[in-house]
Amino acid sequence: FRTLFMLQVENVKLLDRYTNRKAANGTLYLTATHLIYVDASAEVRKETWILHHHIATVDKLPLTTAGYPLLIHCKNFHVAHFVIGQERDCHEVYTSLLKLSQPVKPEELYAFSYNPKMSKENREIGWKLIDLKVDYQRMGIPNDYWEITDVNKDYEVCNTYPPEIVVPRAANKAVVIGSSRFRSRGRIPVLSYLYKENNAAICRCSQPLSGFSARCLEDEQMLQAIREANPGSPFMYVVDTRPKLNAMANRAAGKGYENEDNYDNIRFKFIGIENIHVMRNSLQKLLEVCEMKSPSMSDFLTGLENSGWLRHIKAVMDAGVFLAKAVKDEKASVLVHCSDGWDRTAQVCSLASLLLDPFYRTFKGFMVLIEKEWIAMGHKFSHRCGHLYGDPKEVSPVFTQFVECVWQLMQQFPCTFEFNERFLLEIHDHVYSCQFGNFLGTCHKEREDLKIFEKTHSLWPFLLQKKQELRNPLYRGFTAYRELQPNTLPFSFQFWCGMYNRFDKGMHPKQCVLDHLLSCVSQKMKLEDSASELENKLPFLDGPLPSEACSLSKVGSAASKTPMLNTPQDYEGEPPPALSNGASAGDIDVMSDGDQKHKENLPRHQDLRDLNVTIDILDSEAKDGEPQHH
Amino acid sequence: MLRSSQPLTGPNRKRCREDEMLLGTVLGEGERGFIIDTRSAQAAKQARMTGGGTEPKSSYLQWRRLHRPLERGRPLQESFVKLVEACNDASNNMDRWLSRLESCRWLSHVKAALSTACLAAQCMDREEASVLVHGAEGTDTTLLVTALAQVILDPSCRTLAGFQGLLEREWIEAGHPFHLRCARSAYSHARLKQEAPLFLLFLDCMWQLSRQFPFSLEFGERLLLTLFDNAYASAYGTFLCNNEKERRESTHSLWACLNQPGEKKKYLNPLYSPNALVIWPSVEPQSIQLWQGLFFRWIRSSQYLDEAWAEIQRLAESN
């Protein structure tokens, strides 16, 4: 490696769920940004890269005959099980990783040192790629009822909102300021999405500081203004996305929810989505299921049920569907909040927008959606994703759940998104990687204070350059589908193996349809794409672009032409497994070489492994005639 | 690979020289073979009381017996019925759905069937050993294993013509009693004694293979659904009877219909690319999915998935 490494340790094994003690010895390197494991034992050198920021926990496991084990759990669900020969080395790696994975100050984050070859102008253009004003214009705003106001330009109204927010014209400054004093953190009702076809709006805010009986004239006027901005409907919905019990408990703390008696013509509704602590625990349980070695079908399904994970995904989806239906079918505006209006509220509003508007299902549109509902409107990314050393109780997979809801929609509507699953996974990776400035901090003001826009890069141009691999070959275009009405019966929700068992290649289909179809599409689309890319005025790296022709030839070339090699797993269902997994040579995982330095890399070309162990297992079986079932 | 029914060892441990010789001739000098018994060791032992049993080790020295119990008969039918009931449950409760999916055990049976077939295939491909598969009668779980193992091992069984041949050989000619097994299906209250969805289980396993190896089967889901339909209620005589003896000449063959050029196209997999190798599926729970195209066929719209397949077809053809 040309990069300097801080630590180099020999005699390290990397185990996976299928390896036995015969795992090869390799070398572990620690750089300032990554952990890199190199296995040079076979003909093909294998590298495994783990970004320090991606590390969630490092645990020392009890000593085994093979050495000193270290178990690393990553925030993108990669689990790395190392066994280190020397105790002193193990301890040194352990303490180093603990420190490297938990930076204390924002300035220590990768984004501030990440320095690709790019001119200053292009970096700045990158930040301007997404302009929220353009999206409001697309909705027809400003119009007779709604305006973009700069009343918050100095964050006087709300310090976690962006400087420019959309409010009803009828709501004057006094109403805005008054309402902000009656809302948790000053997060007043503002527009999230306007459904042009019938003037119904999705608005969002935080909980009112109503306690048991407090009222606020300005807040009531604010809601009235929102309702009257939609003359086509006699009422509006106010949706509290918390379970009723939680919302009621908040009243004792001087907060709570809207009293229908005090607000004219509102229909109040609870749609219970559990809080961040429940979600954190749910994910933890789900990951335990994913890590089980050779579970039975029963173990897996019971574990899945007990985690509650899909139940929560469904709850978020149900809420999004409710909002979309209210707007489209009932033509009624909806005001959504949770407690502080930046967890469940963000999930539900962005999901509803996606269901209603095909623009948000395009590359550009999805970026706009995230910039608007998550980044601009504030979301505690730094806390929820554990960017810095802090309170573990603040960590919660809120954004992950939103991304999963999008994936669930992709399963039901395969032709309706311009992008594919990999796009979602890349975004998810980078929410945690801190390589780009978009997701640092908690709100716009904080990003300004940290000088994100001067010192870091935006994720979006980086992703747009990889469009060829991230597109959906089945996309039928912008006008093919309008509103989506997903089936939300329980059986419609699938377990997302590509996310939660992403790195267990043996579990996934052995042949990659996506790559094959991408290569079918690419020839045709190439011309169309260059045209639209010029439109987007993409910043280009000063250095040569990763050669498109090169990555195209990788994409899909192996898919159907070369016969697929794979090897059997252990069909005994027993640990320790005797046979290698199915993910051997021929595994088609497309990543252009340029990515390797900046993201996790996975062993791609594994050799067929030695399979003489079958005999041992079968022999021991037949001795007593009893099946070796778990 | 051989198949049979159980040896009639009985409580007195009878021997049969001819049977021993027959199995002896299969193996060469010093070679060994595997017997895969699709009953549990206990069930196989108990079968002796009613005249059946297992091959005594001392008389079949070159053969090693492995037990891989696969569900059959009433319990399998119950599993199927419970699954269909769960799919039709409109209660909209996720925990309830997952609980019912787990307790019906259908996916466990899929996993077990694939695992056993893979085991048989491994014996042949990796150990280069012959395999004898049998359960009790040799007409149910036996055929499930031998048919699946051939699809795993043999690329010619993955072609449309080869698959038809496989079905003819391993299910129809081998004597799977379709008439009894596929009498009424899951909605009937009749609960007939002889009814059991072995053939459906086979088709489900085929679907799992097509999902894990989307390029390796010449046919697609549509063929599997058509076969399912015709096994239970058909205008053709192919799945009508219980065995060769009962077969009547006066009916039409389903294959003749499917193989007509106009019809055939519908059943082909647009992504097919012949794969000369053995295909080893993953039997991890995460890799086995509920066959939505079958179990939710009448419960939810397939419009968007159909559109996706049409796109795939279009793309594959233009390539």
PDB file of C-alpha atoms in Angstrom, chain B residues 73-89 97 100 103-106 109 184-192 195-197 200 232 295:
ATOM      1  CA  GLY B  73     -49.123 -37.814   3.860  1.00  0.00           C
ATOM      2  CA  ARG B  74     -51.581 -36.180   6.226  1.00  0.00           C
ATOM      3  CA  PRO B  75     -49.094 -33.922   8.026  1.00  0.00           C
ATOM      4  CA  LEU B  76     -47.905 -32.500   4.719  1.00  0.00           C
ATOM      5  CA  GLN B  77     -51.444 -31.885   3.583  1.00  0.00           C
ATOM      6  CA  GLU B  78     -52.184 -30.136   6.883  1.00  0.00           C
ATOM      7  CA  SER B  79     -49.132 -27.986   6.409  1.00  0.00           C
ATOM      8  CA  PHE B  80     -50.417 -26.946   2.998  1.00  0.00           C
ATOM      9  CA  VAL B  81     -53.932 -26.271   4.251  1.00  0.00           C
ATOM     10  CA  LYS B  82     -52.662 -24.175   7.146  1.00  0.00           C
ATOM     11  CA  LEU B  83     -50.475 -22.152   4.809  1.00  0.00           C
ATOM     12  CA  VAL B  84     -53.339 -21.389   2.477  1.00  0.00           C
ATOM     13  CA  GLU B  85     -55.465 -20.376   5.437  1.00  0.00           C
ATOM     14  CA  ALA B  86     -52.713 -18.082   6.678  1.00  0.00           C
ATOM     15  CA  CYS B  87     -52.423 -16.466   3.257  1.00  0.00           C
ATOM     16  CA  ASN B  88     -56.115 -15.744   3.236  1.00  0.00           C
ATOM     17  CA  ASP B  89     -56.132 -14.277   6.711  1.00  0.00           C
ATOM     18  CA  TRP B  97     -48.842 -13.710   9.844  1.00  0.00           C
ATOM     19  CA  ARG B 100     -48.806 -18.752  11.182  1.00  0.00           C
ATOM     20  CA  SER B 103     -46.287 -22.933  12.520  1.00  0.00           C
ATOM     21  CA  CYS B 104     -47.586 -24.305   9.236  1.00  0.00           C
ATOM     22  CA  ARG B 105     -44.020 -25.441   8.561  1.00  0.00           C
ATOM     23  CA  TRP B 106     -44.380 -25.411   4.797  1.00  0.00           C
ATOM     24  CA  HIS B 109     -40.503 -28.789   4.297  1.00  0.00           C
ATOM     25  CA  ARG B 184     -59.094 -31.895  -3.866  1.00  0.00           C
ATOM     26  CA  SER B 185     -56.413 -29.385  -2.865  1.00  0.00           C
ATOM     27  CA  ALA B 186     -56.314 -26.937   0.017  1.00  0.00           C
ATOM     28  CA  TYR B 187     -59.812 -25.487   0.119  1.00  0.00           C
ATOM     29  CA  SER B 188     -61.615 -28.744   0.476  1.00  0.00           C
ATOM     30  CA  HIS B 189     -62.981 -29.829   3.812  1.00  0.00           C
ATOM     31  CA  ALA B 190     -62.884 -33.445   2.742  1.00  0.00           C
ATOM     32  CA  ARG B 191     -59.459 -34.157   4.284  1.00  0.00           C
ATOM     33  CA  LEU B 192     -58.985 -37.291   2.267  1.00  0.00           C
ATOM     34  CA  GLU B 195     -54.168 -36.645  -0.265  1.00  0.00           C
ATOM     35  CA  ALA B 196     -50.758 -34.961  -0.001  1.00  0.00           C
ATOM     36  CA  PRO B 197     -49.108 -32.136  -1.936  1.00  0.00           C
ATOM     37  CA  LEU B 200     -46.611 -29.140  -5.280  1.00  0.00           C
ATOM     38  CA  TYR B 232     -55.280 -30.970  -9.696  1.00  0.00           C
ATOM     39  CA  PHE B 295     -49.898 -18.755  -2.874  1.00  0.00           C
TER      40      PHE B 295
END
